[in-house]
Amino acid sequence: MEEIAFGRFGLAAMAHRPGVLGFPERTPQVVKYALSYLFAQSEFGLLCPVNMTDSCARMLGAFGSEELKARYLPHLTATDPDTLWQGTQWMTERTGGSDVGASTTVARQDADGQWRLWGDKWFTSVANAELALTLARPEGAPAGTRGLAMFLVPKHLPDGSKNAWTINRLKDKLGSRSMATGEVTYAGARAWVVGDLGSGFKQMMEMVNGSRLSNAMRAAGLMRRALLESLVHARQRVAFGQPLIELPLLRSNLLGMLLDAEAAAAVILNGAALLDRREAGSAEARALARVWTPLAKYWITLRARDVTAEAMNVRGGNGYVEEWVNPRLLRDAYLGAIWEGSANVVALDVQRAIVKDRGLEVLAAFVGERLARVAEPAAKPLVDLARAGLESVTRQCAGWAARPAAERELAARPVADTLYHLLAGSLLLAEGQALREQGHGFRKLLSAGLYLRRWLEPRGPASPPLTARQVEWLEPLAQWRPIDESALADLEA
Ligand SMILES: Cc1cc2nc3c(=O)[nH]c(=O)nc-3n(C[C@H](O)[C@H](O)[C@H](O)COP(=O)(O)OP(=O)(O)OC[C@H]3O[C@@H](n4cnc5c(N)ncnc54)[C@H](O)[C@@H]3O)c2cc1C
């Protein structure tokens, strides 16, 4: 699988140099994300080293000295396994993964100006990596995140000798078992400063924000695999004289999974296209990516837990048995909502983007623009539903900056939930409109409508999320059968 990911497809290299997969320029992010999304449907764990190596190259490219770039970039962006060096990022310490400012690793400068690190890192994924980007506090630097610097720590020094750090043990993890995570001690490890000594945390956060979209992409891939497994199983397994897929309640489970998987793919691929626009210098794309990435990470990684659990149920008892893929999907899905910012932490980051970085303003403008594209008369009630949701969430966030944190923080997750559905729903609607205009029927408008009705429609606590007529659309949607305008009538409950 490493050969496929790093070698044949060049997933870690393609965004950094021309020539990968025959692209004359660097490959667009959206292509990288689409291919990685396919890869994630077979193998989750390995996308951690792929993404970490990719991110290392991005960080070195942006902040590294010419010496570091010349020495390491050719290895990080290699597709030949003999020259490839994998990269990684180690921040988390015993004192905290969320509270990185509490880090205790110290950087000391020798008399000859060389930096050496002393301290422990508690979670070190891609433990086999050749290059780690890490955070440490130069002696005398202030406490908190402000005092952290970013360093590059190679496993081997330029003269070929082993650097002074050890892997103390490997973690016995619930999932992502195809990738090794360890605990590491730096015992005077040689390290090279990356970027500005006082901006280590800020630089690392830029890296983490990119990785968060990658995490969401992997979770979206897990959802898609879970859905496919469930559809195939439900079509051939018979209970009570019918294939499972004919049973209304089970059908509604499957339709929910399909809608969540389809929405997640839209958020991921449009998010990747946003990164391309940001790299091309768009200030609007930069502002939008600031709120989009934590939002995608927050919802999609959480939802992947439910979708993979539902897929386990669909397979019945066999779903709980290791001979099937379901236990692995479930175990892998649990990780996404913990690392690189657990659910609360990323929801609070969405809130911070709203309070400090105009996050709601830019997101609302984007959603409004997508909704304005929807000209199909039958879709007007959906546009109205989304607009009402947008107004309601805007009212809810008004005055956030002035409210006490204890009160404001409680709203972070409900607001992020709604914003995600508005973003996903508006993307699906606009795609639906475009496909309709291109003569591809009403399939996407139908899935957009079902998605919005399911997640944004106000309903009583005991009301089912989908009606009996709506769940009838599962197979036409799953099999991409032609769907005409009359389907949209079923969106009205
Ligand atoms: C398999 C695996 C691999 C990993 N690999 C790496 C790696 O390679 N590099 C690396 O640096 N790290 C890695 N991590 C660490 C990971 O990023 C952290 O575990 C994660 O960020 C959470 O930090 P923590 O474990 O210290 O939990 P804590 O920070 O103690 O958080 C515990 C809980 O408190 C919640 N919480 C924290 N702050 C707040 C708040 N302000 N408000 C409300 N709730 C809050 C969190 O959401 C969480 O639910 C890995 C973790 C795992 C499980």
CSV table of C-alpha atoms in Angstrom, one decimal, residues 217-456:
chain,number,residue,atom,x,y,z
A,217,MET,CA,-11.3,13.5,3.9
A,218,ARG,CA,-10.2,10.3,5.5
A,219,ALA,CA,-13.4,10.1,7.6
A,220,ALA,CA,-15.5,10.8,4.5
A,221,GLY,CA,-13.7,7.9,2.8
A,222,LEU,CA,-14.6,5.6,5.7
A,223,MET,CA,-18.2,6.7,5.4
A,224,ARG,CA,-18.3,5.9,1.8
A,225,ARG,CA,-16.8,2.5,2.3
A,226,ALA,CA,-19.2,1.8,5.1
A,227,LEU,CA,-22.1,2.8,2.9
A,228,LEU,CA,-20.9,0.5,0.0
A,229,GLU,CA,-20.4,-2.4,2.3
A,230,SER,CA,-23.9,-1.9,3.7
A,231,LEU,CA,-25.6,-1.5,0.3
A,232,VAL,CA,-24.1,-4.7,-1.1
A,233,HIS,CA,-25.0,-6.6,2.0
A,234,ALA,CA,-28.5,-5.3,2.3
A,235,ARG,CA,-29.3,-6.2,-1.3
A,236,GLN,CA,-28.5,-9.9,-0.9
A,237,ARG,CA,-29.3,-10.7,2.7
A,238,VAL,CA,-32.9,-11.8,3.2
A,239,ALA,CA,-34.9,-11.4,6.4
A,240,PHE,CA,-38.7,-11.9,6.8
A,241,GLY,CA,-38.9,-13.0,3.1
A,242,GLN,CA,-37.4,-9.8,1.7
A,243,PRO,CA,-33.9,-8.4,1.1
A,244,LEU,CA,-32.9,-6.1,4.0
A,245,ILE,CA,-32.9,-3.2,1.6
A,246,GLU,CA,-36.7,-3.5,1.1
A,247,LEU,CA,-37.3,-3.1,4.9
A,248,PRO,CA,-38.4,0.6,5.4
A,249,LEU,CA,-36.6,1.2,8.7
A,250,LEU,CA,-33.3,-0.3,7.4
A,251,ARG,CA,-33.8,1.6,4.2
A,252,SER,CA,-34.0,4.8,6.1
A,253,ASN,CA,-30.7,3.9,7.9
A,254,LEU,CA,-29.0,3.4,4.5
A,255,LEU,CA,-30.4,6.6,3.0
A,256,GLY,CA,-29.1,8.5,6.0
A,257,MET,CA,-25.7,7.0,5.5
A,258,LEU,CA,-25.8,7.8,1.7
A,259,LEU,CA,-26.8,11.5,2.4
A,260,ASP,CA,-24.0,12.0,5.0
A,261,ALA,CA,-21.4,10.4,2.7
A,262,GLU,CA,-22.4,12.5,-0.3
A,263,ALA,CA,-22.5,15.7,1.7
A,264,ALA,CA,-19.1,15.0,3.2
A,265,ALA,CA,-17.6,14.4,-0.2
A,266,ALA,CA,-19.0,17.7,-1.4
A,267,VAL,CA,-17.5,19.6,1.6
A,268,ILE,CA,-14.1,17.8,1.2
A,269,LEU,CA,-13.7,18.3,-2.6
A,270,ASN,CA,-14.9,21.9,-2.5
A,271,GLY,CA,-12.7,22.5,0.5
A,272,ALA,CA,-9.7,21.2,-1.5
A,273,ALA,CA,-10.6,23.5,-4.4
A,274,LEU,CA,-10.6,26.3,-1.9
A,275,LEU,CA,-7.0,25.4,-0.9
A,276,ASP,CA,-6.1,25.7,-4.6
A,277,ARG,CA,-7.6,29.2,-4.7
A,278,ARG,CA,-5.9,30.1,-1.5
A,279,GLU,CA,-2.6,29.0,-2.8
A,280,ALA,CA,-3.2,31.1,-5.9
A,281,GLY,CA,-3.4,34.1,-3.6
A,282,SER,CA,-7.2,34.6,-3.1
A,283,ALA,CA,-7.8,36.5,0.2
A,284,GLU,CA,-11.4,35.4,0.2
A,285,ALA,CA,-10.3,31.7,-0.1
A,286,ARG,CA,-7.9,32.2,2.8
A,287,ALA,CA,-10.6,33.7,5.0
A,288,LEU,CA,-13.1,30.9,4.1
A,289,ALA,CA,-10.6,28.1,4.6
A,290,ARG,CA,-10.0,29.4,8.1
A,291,VAL,CA,-13.5,28.5,9.2
A,292,TRP,CA,-14.2,25.7,6.6
A,293,THR,CA,-11.4,23.3,7.7
A,294,PRO,CA,-12.2,23.1,11.4
A,295,LEU,CA,-15.9,22.9,10.5
A,296,ALA,CA,-15.3,20.0,8.1
A,297,LYS,CA,-13.0,18.2,10.6
A,298,TYR,CA,-15.5,18.7,13.4
A,299,TRP,CA,-18.6,17.3,11.8
A,300,ILE,CA,-17.3,14.7,9.4
A,301,THR,CA,-15.0,12.9,11.8
A,302,LEU,CA,-17.7,12.7,14.4
A,303,ARG,CA,-20.3,11.5,11.9
A,304,ALA,CA,-18.0,8.8,10.5
A,305,ARG,CA,-18.2,7.2,14.0
A,306,ASP,CA,-22.0,6.9,13.6
A,307,VAL,CA,-22.0,5.9,9.9
A,308,THR,CA,-19.4,3.1,10.4
A,309,ALA,CA,-21.4,1.9,13.5
A,310,GLU,CA,-24.6,1.8,11.5
A,311,ALA,CA,-22.7,-0.2,8.8
A,312,MET,CA,-21.7,-2.7,11.5
A,313,ASN,CA,-25.4,-3.0,12.5
A,314,VAL,CA,-26.5,-3.5,8.9
A,315,ARG,CA,-24.2,-6.6,8.6
A,316,GLY,CA,-25.7,-7.9,11.8
A,317,GLY,CA,-23.6,-10.3,14.0
A,318,ASN,CA,-21.0,-10.7,11.2
A,319,GLY,CA,-20.4,-7.0,11.4
A,320,TYR,CA,-18.9,-7.5,14.8
A,321,VAL,CA,-16.5,-10.2,13.6
A,322,GLU,CA,-13.0,-9.4,12.6
A,323,GLU,CA,-13.2,-11.4,9.3
A,324,TRP,CA,-15.2,-8.5,7.9
A,325,VAL,CA,-14.0,-5.0,7.4
A,326,ASN,CA,-16.6,-3.4,9.7
A,327,PRO,CA,-14.6,-3.6,13.0
A,328,ARG,CA,-11.6,-2.0,11.3
A,329,LEU,CA,-13.8,0.8,9.8
A,330,LEU,CA,-15.3,1.5,13.2
A,331,ARG,CA,-11.9,1.5,15.0
A,332,ASP,CA,-10.4,3.8,12.5
A,333,ALA,CA,-13.3,6.1,12.5
A,334,TYR,CA,-13.0,6.7,16.2
A,335,LEU,CA,-9.6,8.4,15.8
A,336,GLY,CA,-10.5,11.2,13.5
A,337,ALA,CA,-12.5,13.1,16.2
A,338,ILE,CA,-9.6,12.8,18.7
A,339,TRP,CA,-6.4,13.8,17.1
A,340,GLU,CA,-5.4,17.1,15.5
A,341,GLY,CA,-8.0,18.8,17.7
A,342,SER,CA,-10.7,16.7,19.4
A,343,ALA,CA,-14.4,17.6,18.7
A,344,ASN,CA,-14.7,20.2,21.4
A,345,VAL,CA,-11.4,21.8,20.5
A,346,VAL,CA,-12.2,22.2,16.8
A,347,ALA,CA,-15.8,23.4,17.5
A,348,LEU,CA,-14.2,26.1,19.7
A,349,ASP,CA,-11.8,26.9,16.9
A,350,VAL,CA,-14.8,27.4,14.6
A,351,GLN,CA,-16.2,29.7,17.3
A,352,ARG,CA,-12.8,31.6,17.4
A,353,ALA,CA,-12.9,31.9,13.6
A,354,ILE,CA,-16.3,33.5,14.0
A,355,VAL,CA,-15.5,35.8,16.8
A,356,LYS,CA,-12.0,36.9,15.7
A,357,ASP,CA,-11.7,36.2,11.9
A,358,ARG,CA,-15.1,37.1,10.4
A,359,GLY,CA,-15.7,33.4,10.0
A,360,LEU,CA,-19.5,33.6,9.9
A,361,GLU,CA,-19.5,36.6,7.6
A,362,VAL,CA,-17.4,34.9,5.0
A,363,LEU,CA,-19.2,31.6,5.3
A,364,ALA,CA,-22.7,33.1,5.2
A,365,ALA,CA,-21.6,35.1,2.0
A,366,PHE,CA,-20.4,31.8,0.5
A,367,VAL,CA,-23.5,29.9,1.4
A,368,GLY,CA,-25.8,32.8,0.2
A,369,GLU,CA,-24.0,32.9,-3.1
A,370,ARG,CA,-24.5,29.1,-3.6
A,371,LEU,CA,-28.1,29.4,-2.7
A,372,ALA,CA,-28.6,32.2,-5.1
A,373,ARG,CA,-27.5,29.9,-8.0
A,374,VAL,CA,-30.5,27.7,-7.4
A,375,ALA,CA,-33.1,28.7,-10.0
A,376,GLU,CA,-35.1,25.5,-10.1
A,377,PRO,CA,-38.7,26.4,-8.9
A,378,ALA,CA,-39.2,23.1,-7.2
A,379,ALA,CA,-36.1,23.7,-5.1
A,380,LYS,CA,-37.3,27.1,-3.8
A,381,PRO,CA,-38.6,25.7,-0.5
A,382,LEU,CA,-35.2,24.1,0.1
A,383,VAL,CA,-33.5,27.4,-0.5
A,384,ASP,CA,-36.0,29.1,1.9
A,385,LEU,CA,-35.2,26.4,4.5
A,386,ALA,CA,-31.5,27.0,4.2
A,387,ARG,CA,-31.9,30.8,4.3
A,388,ALA,CA,-34.0,30.6,7.4
A,389,GLY,CA,-31.3,28.4,9.0
A,390,LEU,CA,-28.6,30.9,8.1
A,391,GLU,CA,-30.6,33.8,9.6
A,392,SER,CA,-31.3,31.8,12.8
A,393,VAL,CA,-27.6,30.9,13.3
A,394,THR,CA,-26.5,34.5,12.5
A,395,ARG,CA,-28.9,35.7,15.2
A,396,GLN,CA,-27.5,33.2,17.6
A,397,CYS,CA,-23.9,34.3,17.1
A,398,ALA,CA,-24.7,38.0,17.3
A,399,GLY,CA,-22.9,39.5,20.2
A,400,TRP,CA,-20.8,36.4,20.9
A,401,ALA,CA,-17.7,38.5,21.3
A,402,ALA,CA,-19.3,40.3,24.3
A,403,ARG,CA,-20.7,37.3,26.0
A,404,PRO,CA,-18.8,35.5,28.9
A,405,ALA,CA,-16.8,32.5,27.6
A,406,ALA,CA,-18.6,30.1,29.9
A,407,GLU,CA,-21.9,30.9,28.2
A,408,ARG,CA,-20.6,31.3,24.6
A,409,GLU,CA,-18.6,28.1,24.6
A,410,LEU,CA,-21.7,26.0,25.3
A,411,ALA,CA,-23.1,27.2,21.9
A,412,ALA,CA,-19.9,26.2,20.0
A,413,ARG,CA,-21.1,22.7,19.0
A,414,PRO,CA,-24.8,23.4,18.2
A,415,VAL,CA,-23.7,26.3,16.0
A,416,ALA,CA,-21.0,24.3,14.3
A,417,ASP,CA,-23.6,21.5,13.6
A,418,THR,CA,-25.9,23.9,11.9
A,419,LEU,CA,-23.2,25.7,10.0
A,420,TYR,CA,-21.9,22.4,8.6
A,421,HIS,CA,-25.4,21.4,7.4
A,422,LEU,CA,-25.8,24.8,5.8
A,423,LEU,CA,-22.5,24.5,4.0
A,424,ALA,CA,-23.0,21.0,2.9
A,425,GLY,CA,-26.6,21.6,1.9
A,426,SER,CA,-25.8,24.7,-0.1
A,427,LEU,CA,-23.0,22.9,-2.0
A,428,LEU,CA,-25.3,20.0,-2.9
A,429,LEU,CA,-28.0,22.3,-4.0
A,430,ALA,CA,-25.7,24.4,-6.2
A,431,GLU,CA,-24.2,21.2,-7.7
A,432,GLY,CA,-27.8,19.9,-8.2
A,433,GLN,CA,-28.7,23.1,-10.1
A,434,ALA,CA,-25.5,22.9,-12.3
A,435,LEU,CA,-26.1,19.2,-13.1
A,436,ARG,CA,-29.7,19.9,-13.9
A,437,GLU,CA,-28.7,22.6,-16.3
A,438,GLN,CA,-26.2,20.2,-17.9
A,439,GLY,CA,-29.0,17.8,-18.6
A,440,HIS,CA,-28.1,15.3,-15.8
A,441,GLY,CA,-31.6,15.3,-14.3
A,442,PHE,CA,-32.6,15.9,-10.7
A,443,ARG,CA,-30.6,13.3,-8.8
A,444,LYS,CA,-28.4,15.8,-7.0
A,445,LEU,CA,-31.2,18.2,-6.3
A,446,LEU,CA,-33.1,15.4,-4.7
A,447,SER,CA,-30.2,14.3,-2.5
A,448,ALA,CA,-29.6,18.0,-1.5
A,449,GLY,CA,-33.3,18.3,-0.6
A,450,LEU,CA,-33.3,15.1,1.4
A,451,TYR,CA,-30.1,16.2,3.2
A,452,LEU,CA,-31.5,19.6,4.1
A,453,ARG,CA,-34.9,18.2,5.2
A,454,ARG,CA,-33.3,15.6,7.3
A,455,TRP,CA,-30.9,17.9,9.2
A,456,LEU,CA,-32.5,21.3,9.2
